[in-house]
Amino acid sequence: MSDKEQVIKPWGGRFTEPTDAFVERFTASVSFDQRLYHHDINGSLAHAHMLSRAGILTEQEYLDIAQGLEDIREEIISGEFNWSVSLEDVHMNIEARLTEKIGISGKKLHTGRSRNDQVATDIRLYLRDEIDNIAAELTRLQQGLVTKAEEEASTIMPGFTHLQTAQPVTFGHHLLAWNEMLERDYSRLMDCRKRLNQSPLGAAALAGTTYPIDRAYTAQLLGFDAPTENSLDSVSDRDFAIEFTACASLLMTHLSRFSEELVLWASAQFNFIDLPDRFCTGSSIMPQKKNPDVPELVRGKVGRVTGHLISLLMLMKSQPLAYNKDNQEDKEPLFDTIDTVRDSLHAYADMIPAIQANHAVMAEAARRGFSTATDLADYLVVKGMPFRDAHEVVGKSVAYGIAQQKDLSEMSLDELRQFSDIISQDVFEVLTLEGSVNARNHIGGTAPNQVKAAAARAGSKLQQR
Ligand code: ARG
């Protein structure tokens, strides 16, 4: 970014001395808000079109403005545009350049609007597009999860509570649990998008404008559902950015949970999965290391996103109506949240389909952990024993198994009958891992046929997006 000498500030009229050089840098936002240029230009095009339709600008003035703005868009894309800190922000940089290019018509663009409604419009337009980009990555990740869940519908692994082996589940079922979290994240993002999709343009500085503007028309041109109802609220509240960041924090929290499991599973101690080399890095000192950097980084990044949520909440807290310069501070946390969530989803969408499950290791882990103990208790209950007594019998059997280093399914019938004589040969059907998962055969259960049906339902939901 370079600075033009002696820039005339668009608001300079009532000032008798130039802005202090440090204050100029301190108050400028152009270094980070220039990324709004595309949406700023689109907002200006809609505004100018409306002004000409209302007879506030001539047709020729509108055409000059439109051409000038499109040329500026090209200059920015090609990197020729000269951003100036003295011109404070993206809005004044573009407006000043427009006037430089087309003369007096450029100065008329700002008729009936203020930077206050302009920036409120720009952020909404920008965030709306980024929500769509994020939603596309999220959908890609979910498609990968659902496909993998179908493939792994019959793969048995230990299910955990307290990170202790609890009951056998299928790997497909576990993956679909992740998908459910993401499905809710998607619907939260869509709710947020719907609420933000109202046009603040025309609220002007805070009270509206005396020109005969047509807010419904600019709203329609920009793809908003309607103009906002109240000009004071329109220029001041950033609740849509807070809401988005809250959705993003939850989404990142979910990704951090997946990450934690992937990191554990990829360790030599679990060895449930292999992460492809292209998603891992090595150690500069320990040659044997293959570190799960992508999941670890994503797990770490939830911190910054949740931090941004707190920043935005604190930024908004206690602000009196209407616009305050405080709101310029909304951009960096919001932008970083967008980038972080989009990139994390991108990495996950690429990585999930490439995960290799170590089926034998997963099954062996399920067997070792007495994961069918509940099945034995349920078996005894079916045979007429009260559940509390059954719990006791199975507890004793497990203690015996630990001492003998035998899983329940590896004990002989005589060994099992030491603990209850109502146990008979048919017990072995429920003590196998397959018998255990197959028995949980209802909607939401882990039985392979239920997992296949759930994956099919999840897949067709994704197709309807
Ligand atoms: N750069 C400002 C922001 O991001 C634009 C609005 C400035 N409005 C004003 N009255 N100073 O909020």
Short mmCIF file of C-alpha atoms and ligand atoms in Angstrom, two decimals:
data_model
loop_
_atom_site.label_atom_id
_atom_site.label_comp_id
_atom_site.label_asym_id
_atom_site.label_seq_id
_atom_site.Cartn_x
_atom_site.Cartn_y
_atom_site.Cartn_z
CA MET A 1 0.00 0.00 0.00
CA SER A 2 1.41 3.40 -0.87
CA ASP A 3 0.30 6.80 0.29
CA LYS A 4 -0.59 9.67 -1.93
CA GLU A 5 0.72 13.01 -0.74
CA GLN A 6 -1.79 15.62 0.36
CA VAL A 7 -4.92 13.52 -0.03
CA ILE A 8 -8.05 15.62 0.29
CA LYS A 9 -10.34 13.88 2.77
CA PRO A 10 -13.91 13.52 1.56
CA TRP A 11 -14.97 14.80 5.02
CA GLY A 12 -12.25 17.45 5.28
CA GLY A 13 -14.46 20.56 4.92
CA ARG A 14 -14.82 21.54 8.58
CA PHE A 15 -11.25 20.70 9.59
CA THR A 16 -8.57 23.33 10.04
CA GLU A 17 -5.50 21.08 10.34
CA PRO A 18 -4.51 17.79 8.73
CA THR A 19 -5.00 14.54 10.62
CA ASP A 20 -2.07 13.53 12.79
CA ALA A 21 -0.02 10.96 10.88
CA PHE A 22 -0.24 8.38 13.65
CA VAL A 23 -3.98 8.93 14.11
CA GLU A 24 -4.43 8.47 10.39
CA ARG A 25 -2.86 5.03 10.59
CA PHE A 26 -4.57 4.23 13.87
CA THR A 27 -8.04 4.97 12.56
CA ALA A 28 -7.65 3.50 9.06
CA SER A 29 -9.22 0.17 8.16
CA VAL A 30 -8.17 -0.08 4.52
CA SER A 31 -5.43 -2.62 5.21
CA PHE A 32 -8.08 -5.16 6.16
CA ASP A 33 -11.40 -3.91 4.77
CA GLN A 34 -10.12 -3.77 1.18
CA ARG A 35 -11.28 -7.34 0.86
CA LEU A 36 -14.83 -5.92 0.77
CA TYR A 37 -14.13 -4.15 -2.55
CA HIS A 38 -16.19 -6.46 -4.71
CA HIS A 39 -19.29 -6.14 -2.55
CA ASP A 40 -18.69 -2.43 -2.02
CA ILE A 41 -18.75 -1.92 -5.78
CA ASN A 42 -21.88 -4.05 -6.16
CA GLY A 43 -23.61 -2.03 -3.44
CA SER A 44 -22.61 1.22 -5.15
CA LEU A 45 -23.86 -0.01 -8.52
CA ALA A 46 -27.26 -0.83 -7.04
CA HIS A 47 -27.42 2.50 -5.22
CA ALA A 48 -26.49 4.47 -8.36
CA HIS A 49 -29.00 2.55 -10.45
CA MET A 50 -31.74 3.35 -7.96
CA LEU A 51 -30.72 7.04 -7.87
CA SER A 52 -31.03 7.31 -11.64
CA ARG A 53 -34.38 5.53 -11.64
CA ALA A 54 -35.63 8.00 -9.02
CA GLY A 55 -34.39 10.92 -11.14
CA ILE A 56 -31.76 11.91 -8.58
CA LEU A 57 -28.95 11.13 -11.05
CA THR A 58 -29.21 11.50 -14.82
CA GLU A 59 -28.99 8.41 -16.97
CA GLN A 60 -25.58 9.58 -18.24
CA GLU A 61 -24.27 10.13 -14.71
CA TYR A 62 -25.35 6.62 -13.80
CA LEU A 63 -23.67 5.13 -16.88
CA ASP A 64 -20.43 6.97 -16.12
CA ILE A 65 -20.49 5.80 -12.52
CA ALA A 66 -21.21 2.21 -13.52
CA GLN A 67 -18.41 2.16 -16.09
CA GLY A 68 -16.01 3.82 -13.66
CA LEU A 69 -16.79 1.32 -10.92
CA GLU A 70 -16.32 -1.65 -13.26
CA ASP A 71 -12.96 -0.23 -14.37
CA ILE A 72 -11.95 0.17 -10.73
CA ARG A 73 -12.94 -3.45 -10.05
CA GLU A 74 -10.55 -4.47 -12.84
CA GLU A 75 -7.78 -2.28 -11.44
CA ILE A 76 -8.17 -3.91 -8.04
CA ILE A 77 -8.25 -7.45 -9.45
CA SER A 78 -5.13 -6.83 -11.53
CA GLY A 79 -3.29 -5.32 -8.57
CA GLU A 80 -2.90 -1.89 -10.19
CA PHE A 81 -5.11 -0.10 -7.69
CA ASN A 82 -3.25 2.25 -5.38
CA TRP A 83 -4.71 1.82 -1.88
CA SER A 84 -4.14 4.82 0.34
CA VAL A 85 -4.15 4.85 4.15
CA SER A 86 -4.97 8.57 4.04
CA LEU A 87 -8.27 7.63 2.45
CA GLU A 88 -9.01 5.55 5.53
CA ASP A 89 -11.13 2.70 4.23
CA VAL A 90 -12.22 0.73 1.20
CA HIS A 91 -15.25 2.97 0.67
CA MET A 92 -13.37 6.27 0.43
CA ASN A 93 -10.54 4.74 -1.59
CA ILE A 94 -12.95 3.57 -4.25
CA GLU A 95 -15.02 6.75 -4.23
CA ALA A 96 -11.93 8.96 -4.53
CA ARG A 97 -10.65 6.89 -7.43
CA LEU A 98 -14.05 7.10 -9.11
CA THR A 99 -14.00 10.89 -8.92
CA GLU A 100 -10.44 10.90 -10.21
CA LYS A 101 -11.59 8.85 -13.20
CA ILE A 102 -14.98 10.34 -14.09
CA GLY A 103 -14.98 13.75 -12.43
CA ILE A 104 -18.05 15.37 -10.94
CA SER A 105 -20.45 12.42 -11.47
CA GLY A 106 -18.22 10.41 -9.14
CA LYS A 107 -18.90 12.87 -6.34
CA LYS A 108 -22.64 12.36 -6.79
CA LEU A 109 -22.55 8.62 -6.04
CA HIS A 110 -22.71 9.25 -2.29
CA THR A 111 -26.02 11.13 -2.57
CA GLY A 112 -28.58 9.73 -0.13
CA ARG A 113 -26.20 7.32 1.55
CA SER A 114 -23.49 7.28 4.20
CA ARG A 115 -20.53 5.04 4.87
CA ASN A 116 -22.57 3.82 7.80
CA ASP A 117 -25.25 2.11 5.73
CA GLN A 118 -22.66 1.36 3.05
CA VAL A 119 -20.42 -0.68 5.35
CA ALA A 120 -23.41 -2.40 6.97
CA THR A 121 -24.52 -3.44 3.48
CA ASP A 122 -21.05 -4.53 2.38
CA ILE A 123 -20.46 -6.81 5.34
CA ARG A 124 -23.83 -8.48 4.92
CA LEU A 125 -23.21 -9.07 1.21
CA TYR A 126 -19.72 -10.36 1.88
CA LEU A 127 -20.75 -12.63 4.73
CA ARG A 128 -23.69 -13.98 2.72
CA ASP A 129 -21.30 -15.13 -0.04
CA GLU A 130 -18.86 -16.58 2.46
CA ILE A 131 -21.63 -18.49 4.23
CA ASP A 132 -22.41 -20.02 0.84
CA ASN A 133 -18.74 -20.96 0.37
CA ILE A 134 -18.59 -22.45 3.85
CA ALA A 135 -21.84 -24.33 3.29
CA ALA A 136 -20.38 -25.84 0.10
CA GLU A 137 -17.28 -27.13 1.96
CA LEU A 138 -19.47 -28.38 4.79
CA THR A 139 -21.63 -30.30 2.32
CA ARG A 140 -18.53 -31.80 0.70
CA LEU A 141 -17.29 -32.95 4.10
CA GLN A 142 -20.66 -34.45 4.98
CA GLN A 143 -20.82 -36.29 1.67
CA GLY A 144 -17.43 -37.81 2.45
CA LEU A 145 -18.57 -38.85 5.92
CA VAL A 146 -21.78 -40.43 4.67
CA THR A 147 -19.99 -42.36 1.92
CA LYS A 148 -17.41 -43.62 4.40
CA ALA A 149 -20.16 -44.54 6.86
CA GLU A 150 -21.83 -46.68 4.18
CA GLU A 151 -18.52 -48.44 3.48
CA GLU A 152 -17.88 -48.99 7.18
CA ALA A 153 -21.43 -49.90 8.18
CA SER A 154 -20.38 -53.35 9.43
CA THR A 155 -16.94 -52.48 10.80
CA ILE A 156 -16.90 -53.12 14.52
CA MET A 157 -15.03 -50.93 16.97
CA PRO A 158 -15.35 -50.23 20.68
CA GLY A 159 -17.80 -47.50 21.61
CA PHE A 160 -16.63 -45.41 24.56
CA THR A 161 -17.99 -43.58 27.53
CA HIS A 162 -15.45 -41.85 29.78
CA LEU A 163 -12.97 -43.02 27.11
CA GLN A 164 -13.39 -46.50 28.60
CA THR A 165 -14.60 -49.31 26.37
CA ALA A 166 -18.38 -49.41 26.75
CA GLN A 167 -20.19 -51.40 24.05
CA PRO A 168 -19.33 -52.42 20.53
CA VAL A 169 -20.50 -50.03 17.83
CA THR A 170 -19.92 -49.86 14.13
CA PHE A 171 -17.43 -47.40 12.71
CA GLY A 172 -20.12 -46.27 10.26
CA HIS A 173 -22.36 -45.41 13.20
CA HIS A 174 -19.59 -43.35 14.78
CA LEU A 175 -19.04 -41.42 11.53
CA LEU A 176 -22.75 -40.73 11.23
CA ALA A 177 -22.70 -39.26 14.75
CA TRP A 178 -20.23 -36.69 13.42
CA ASN A 179 -22.48 -36.09 10.44
CA GLU A 180 -25.45 -35.32 12.71
CA MET A 181 -23.44 -32.60 14.45
CA LEU A 182 -22.52 -31.09 11.10
CA GLU A 183 -26.11 -31.32 9.87
CA ARG A 184 -27.18 -29.09 12.76
CA ASP A 185 -24.26 -26.74 12.04
CA TYR A 186 -25.48 -26.44 8.48
CA SER A 187 -29.01 -25.61 9.52
CA ARG A 188 -27.72 -23.03 12.03
CA LEU A 189 -25.71 -21.36 9.25
CA MET A 190 -28.77 -21.26 7.01
CA ASP A 191 -30.82 -19.67 9.81
CA CYS A 192 -28.12 -17.07 10.25
CA ARG A 193 -28.03 -16.39 6.50
CA LYS A 194 -31.77 -15.90 6.41
CA ARG A 195 -31.73 -13.37 9.27
CA LEU A 196 -28.83 -11.36 7.84
CA ASN A 197 -30.32 -11.15 4.37
CA GLN A 198 -31.99 -7.76 4.77
CA SER A 199 -30.78 -4.56 3.18
CA PRO A 200 -29.60 -1.70 5.42
CA LEU A 201 -28.93 0.47 2.34
CA GLY A 202 -30.82 3.75 2.56
CA ALA A 203 -30.60 3.99 6.34
CA ALA A 204 -27.89 6.55 5.47
CA ALA A 205 -25.99 7.94 8.47
CA LEU A 206 -28.65 6.91 10.99
CA ALA A 207 -32.01 8.57 10.31
CA GLY A 208 -32.67 7.87 6.64
CA THR A 209 -32.41 10.45 3.90
CA THR A 210 -34.45 13.31 2.45
CA TYR A 211 -34.10 12.06 -1.14
CA PRO A 212 -36.92 10.02 -2.68
CA ILE A 213 -34.94 6.76 -2.58
CA ASP A 214 -36.40 3.32 -3.26
CA ARG A 215 -35.01 0.94 -0.68
CA ALA A 216 -37.08 -2.00 -1.85
CA TYR A 217 -35.51 -1.66 -5.29
CA THR A 218 -31.89 -1.68 -4.05
CA ALA A 219 -32.73 -4.56 -1.73
CA GLN A 220 -34.05 -6.52 -4.68
CA LEU A 221 -31.09 -5.65 -6.91
CA LEU A 222 -28.69 -6.94 -4.26
CA GLY A 223 -30.60 -10.16 -3.66
CA PHE A 224 -31.80 -9.20 -0.18
CA ASP A 225 -35.20 -10.47 0.97
CA ALA A 226 -36.33 -6.98 2.05
CA PRO A 227 -35.07 -3.64 3.33
CA THR A 228 -34.42 -3.48 7.08
CA GLU A 229 -37.18 -1.84 9.13
CA ASN A 230 -35.31 0.67 11.26
CA SER A 231 -32.53 3.00 10.14
CA LEU A 232 -30.91 3.35 13.58
CA ASP A 233 -30.73 -0.39 14.08
CA SER A 234 -29.55 -0.93 10.49
CA VAL A 235 -26.33 1.05 10.84
CA SER A 236 -25.45 -0.06 14.33
CA ASP A 237 -26.08 -3.67 15.20
CA ARG A 238 -23.63 -6.34 14.19
CA ASP A 239 -25.62 -9.19 15.69
CA PHE A 240 -25.52 -11.04 12.37
CA ALA A 241 -21.71 -11.17 12.59
CA ILE A 242 -21.94 -12.35 16.20
CA GLU A 243 -24.52 -14.96 15.27
CA PHE A 244 -22.35 -16.23 12.43
CA THR A 245 -19.31 -16.41 14.70
CA ALA A 246 -21.37 -18.31 17.28
CA CYS A 247 -22.40 -20.81 14.58
CA ALA A 248 -18.76 -21.00 13.52
CA SER A 249 -17.60 -21.58 17.11
CA LEU A 250 -19.98 -24.51 17.48
CA LEU A 251 -18.91 -25.92 14.15
CA MET A 252 -15.24 -25.60 15.11
CA THR A 253 -16.02 -27.19 18.49
CA HIS A 254 -17.43 -30.15 16.60
CA LEU A 255 -14.36 -30.31 14.36
CA SER A 256 -12.16 -30.21 17.46
CA ARG A 257 -13.97 -33.25 18.84
CA PHE A 258 -13.44 -35.16 15.58
CA SER A 259 -9.82 -34.00 15.60
CA GLU A 260 -9.23 -35.30 19.09
CA GLU A 261 -10.55 -38.72 18.10
CA LEU A 262 -8.49 -38.83 14.92
CA VAL A 263 -5.35 -37.91 16.85
CA LEU A 264 -6.03 -40.66 19.38
CA TRP A 265 -6.94 -43.24 16.79
CA ALA A 266 -3.87 -42.51 14.67
CA SER A 267 -1.56 -43.05 17.66
CA ALA A 268 0.45 -46.27 17.98
CA GLN A 269 -1.47 -47.00 21.18
CA PHE A 270 -4.88 -47.08 19.44
CA ASN A 271 -3.81 -47.74 15.85
CA PHE A 272 -7.48 -47.70 14.72
CA ILE A 273 -6.78 -45.65 11.60
CA ASP A 274 -4.09 -44.59 9.18
CA LEU A 275 -4.02 -40.99 8.10
CA PRO A 276 -2.50 -40.63 4.63
CA ASP A 277 1.00 -39.16 4.65
CA ARG A 278 -0.15 -36.11 2.70
CA PHE A 279 -2.13 -34.91 5.73
CA CYS A 280 0.72 -35.45 8.19
CA THR A 281 4.19 -34.08 8.77
CA GLY A 282 7.37 -35.47 10.24
CA SER A 283 9.63 -34.45 13.07
CA SER A 284 12.96 -32.77 12.43
CA ILE A 285 14.60 -34.77 15.19
CA MET A 286 12.68 -38.05 15.59
CA PRO A 287 12.82 -39.94 12.29
CA GLN A 288 10.03 -42.38 13.20
CA LYS A 289 7.40 -39.68 13.74
CA LYS A 290 4.35 -39.10 11.57
CA ASN A 291 2.37 -36.36 13.20
CA PRO A 292 -1.36 -35.79 12.61
CA ASP A 293 -0.86 -32.06 12.06
CA VAL A 294 -4.10 -31.35 10.23
CA PRO A 295 -6.41 -32.62 12.98
CA GLU A 296 -4.19 -31.08 15.65
CA LEU A 297 -4.24 -27.67 13.97
CA VAL A 298 -7.98 -27.77 13.48
CA ARG A 299 -8.37 -28.75 17.14
CA GLY A 300 -6.27 -25.74 18.06
CA LYS A 301 -8.07 -23.32 15.79
CA VAL A 302 -11.33 -23.57 17.70
CA GLY A 303 -9.62 -21.34 20.26
CA ARG A 304 -9.19 -18.40 17.94
CA VAL A 305 -12.71 -18.66 16.54
CA THR A 306 -14.29 -18.79 19.99
CA GLY A 307 -12.00 -15.91 20.94
CA HIS A 308 -13.42 -13.92 18.02
CA LEU A 309 -16.93 -14.64 19.25
CA ILE A 310 -16.06 -13.14 22.62
CA SER A 311 -14.35 -10.17 20.89
CA LEU A 312 -17.45 -9.40 18.86
CA LEU A 313 -19.78 -9.75 21.83
CA MET A 314 -17.60 -7.38 23.85
CA LEU A 315 -17.35 -5.00 20.89
CA MET A 316 -21.12 -4.70 20.73
CA LYS A 317 -21.69 -4.60 24.47
CA SER A 318 -23.03 -1.26 25.77
CA GLN A 319 -22.76 0.55 22.43
CA PRO A 320 -25.33 3.30 22.31
CA LEU A 321 -27.32 3.75 19.11
CA ALA A 322 -26.50 4.31 16.35
CA TYR A 323 -23.18 3.84 14.46
CA ASN A 324 -19.97 4.10 16.50
CA LYS A 325 -16.44 3.74 15.20
CA ASP A 326 -16.08 0.78 17.55
CA ASN A 327 -17.81 -1.19 14.82
CA GLN A 328 -14.82 -0.90 12.54
CA GLU A 329 -13.32 -3.51 14.88
CA ASP A 330 -15.88 -6.08 13.71
CA LYS A 331 -13.96 -6.91 10.55
CA GLU A 332 -10.76 -8.64 11.60
CA PRO A 333 -12.43 -11.14 13.94
CA LEU A 334 -15.16 -11.79 11.40
CA PHE A 335 -12.77 -12.23 8.48
CA ASP A 336 -10.46 -14.50 10.42
CA THR A 337 -13.42 -16.59 11.53
CA ILE A 338 -14.55 -16.98 7.93
CA ASP A 339 -11.06 -17.95 6.73
CA THR A 340 -10.46 -20.36 9.59
CA VAL A 341 -13.76 -22.19 9.28
CA ARG A 342 -13.61 -22.40 5.50
CA ASP A 343 -10.02 -23.70 5.48
CA SER A 344 -10.63 -26.18 8.31
CA LEU A 345 -13.63 -27.60 6.49
CA HIS A 346 -11.65 -27.74 3.28
CA ALA A 347 -8.89 -29.76 4.94
CA TYR A 348 -11.41 -32.11 6.53
CA ALA A 349 -13.40 -32.59 3.35
CA ASP A 350 -10.17 -33.65 1.60
CA MET A 351 -8.94 -35.82 4.46
CA ILE A 352 -11.98 -37.81 5.63
CA PRO A 353 -12.44 -39.92 2.47
CA ALA A 354 -8.74 -40.86 2.64
CA ILE A 355 -8.81 -42.29 6.17
CA GLN A 356 -8.03 -46.03 6.32
CA ALA A 357 -9.69 -47.98 9.13
CA ASN A 358 -7.70 -50.87 10.63
CA HIS A 359 -10.60 -53.31 10.96
CA ALA A 360 -8.78 -56.08 12.80
CA VAL A 361 -7.33 -53.71 15.39
CA MET A 362 -10.70 -52.08 16.02
CA ALA A 363 -12.43 -55.45 16.49
CA GLU A 364 -9.70 -56.75 18.76
CA ALA A 365 -9.97 -53.61 20.92
CA ALA A 366 -13.72 -54.13 21.21
CA ARG A 367 -13.18 -57.74 22.27
CA ARG A 368 -10.51 -56.92 24.83
CA GLY A 369 -12.64 -54.41 26.68
CA PHE A 370 -15.52 -56.72 27.79
CA SER A 371 -17.71 -54.65 25.53
CA THR A 372 -20.46 -57.29 25.40
CA ALA A 373 -20.96 -57.28 29.19
CA THR A 374 -24.25 -55.36 28.84
CA ASP A 375 -25.39 -57.95 26.31
CA LEU A 376 -24.82 -60.70 28.87
CA ALA A 377 -26.84 -58.75 31.44
CA ASP A 378 -29.65 -58.22 28.93
CA TYR A 379 -29.54 -61.98 28.16
CA LEU A 380 -30.02 -62.82 31.85
CA VAL A 381 -32.91 -60.34 32.11
CA VAL A 382 -34.63 -61.97 29.15
CA LYS A 383 -34.26 -65.27 31.01
CA GLY A 384 -36.11 -63.77 33.99
CA MET A 385 -33.38 -62.34 36.25
CA PRO A 386 -33.94 -58.81 37.64
CA PHE A 387 -31.52 -56.32 35.98
CA ARG A 388 -29.71 -55.41 39.23
CA ASP A 389 -28.95 -59.09 39.91
CA ALA A 390 -27.87 -59.58 36.33
CA HIS A 391 -25.50 -56.59 36.70
CA GLU A 392 -23.92 -58.30 39.72
CA VAL A 393 -23.54 -61.65 37.95
CA VAL A 394 -21.90 -60.02 34.96
CA GLY A 395 -19.63 -57.96 37.19
CA LYS A 396 -18.34 -61.17 38.77
CA SER A 397 -17.89 -62.77 35.34
CA VAL A 398 -15.85 -59.75 34.19
CA ALA A 399 -13.68 -59.88 37.32
CA TYR A 400 -13.03 -63.56 36.56
CA GLY A 401 -12.24 -62.67 32.93
CA ILE A 402 -9.74 -60.02 34.01
CA ALA A 403 -8.01 -62.52 36.30
CA GLN A 404 -7.97 -65.23 33.61
CA GLN A 405 -7.25 -62.77 30.75
CA LYS A 406 -10.29 -64.02 28.87
CA ASP A 407 -13.09 -62.16 27.16
CA LEU A 408 -16.65 -63.27 28.01
CA SER A 409 -16.98 -64.88 24.59
CA GLU A 410 -13.81 -66.89 25.19
CA MET A 411 -15.09 -68.55 28.38
CA SER A 412 -16.53 -72.05 28.31
CA LEU A 413 -20.18 -72.62 29.18
CA ASP A 414 -19.10 -74.20 32.48
CA GLU A 415 -16.99 -71.21 33.35
CA LEU A 416 -19.93 -68.88 32.71
CA ARG A 417 -22.36 -71.09 34.62
CA GLN A 418 -20.27 -70.63 37.81
CA PHE A 419 -21.96 -67.24 38.03
CA SER A 420 -25.52 -68.23 37.08
CA ASP A 421 -27.01 -71.54 36.12
CA ILE A 422 -29.63 -69.96 33.88
CA ILE A 423 -26.88 -69.40 31.31
CA SER A 424 -27.05 -71.92 28.46
CA GLN A 425 -25.41 -72.56 25.09
CA ASP A 426 -27.39 -69.79 23.31
CA VAL A 427 -25.45 -67.19 25.33
CA PHE A 428 -22.66 -67.26 22.76
CA GLU A 429 -24.92 -65.65 20.17
CA VAL A 430 -25.12 -62.49 22.27
CA LEU A 431 -21.51 -62.51 23.40
CA THR A 432 -20.07 -62.06 19.94
CA LEU A 433 -19.40 -58.55 18.71
CA GLU A 434 -21.56 -59.11 15.64
CA GLY A 435 -24.46 -60.39 17.76
CA SER A 436 -24.12 -57.37 20.01
CA VAL A 437 -24.29 -54.74 17.25
CA ASN A 438 -26.93 -56.59 15.24
CA ALA A 439 -29.19 -56.65 18.29
CA ARG A 440 -29.36 -52.84 18.43
CA ASN A 441 -31.69 -52.84 15.54
CA HIS A 442 -33.85 -49.72 15.69
CA ILE A 443 -33.73 -46.19 14.30
CA GLY A 444 -30.62 -44.53 15.67
CA GLY A 445 -29.09 -47.87 16.71
CA THR A 446 -25.70 -49.23 15.70
CA ALA A 447 -26.84 -52.38 13.81
CA PRO A 448 -25.20 -52.44 10.36
CA ASN A 449 -28.53 -52.51 8.52
CA GLN A 450 -29.67 -49.47 10.53
CA VAL A 451 -26.41 -47.67 9.75
CA LYS A 452 -26.86 -48.36 6.04
CA ALA A 453 -30.42 -47.02 6.16
CA ALA A 454 -29.31 -43.96 8.17
CA ALA A 455 -26.50 -43.26 5.69
CA ALA A 456 -28.98 -43.48 2.82
CA ARG A 457 -31.32 -41.01 4.55
CA ALA A 458 -28.42 -38.65 5.31
CA GLY A 459 -27.20 -38.92 1.71
CA SER A 460 -30.56 -38.03 0.22
CA LYS A 461 -30.90 -35.05 2.59
CA LEU A 462 -27.57 -33.79 1.30
CA GLN A 463 -28.74 -34.15 -2.27
CA GLN A 464 -31.73 -31.93 -1.56
CA ARG A 465 -29.56 -28.97 -0.57
N1 ARG B 1 -14.45 2.01 8.05
C1 ARG B 1 -15.69 2.23 8.72
C2 ARG B 1 -16.12 0.95 9.42
O1 ARG B 1 -15.60 -0.05 9.13
C3 ARG B 1 -16.75 2.65 7.77
C4 ARG B 1 -17.82 3.49 8.38
C5 ARG B 1 -17.26 4.76 8.86
N2 ARG B 1 -18.27 5.69 9.20
C6 ARG B 1 -17.98 6.82 9.84
N3 ARG B 1 -18.94 7.59 10.10
N4 ARG B 1 -16.75 7.07 10.23
O2 ARG B 1 -16.99 0.92 10.25
#
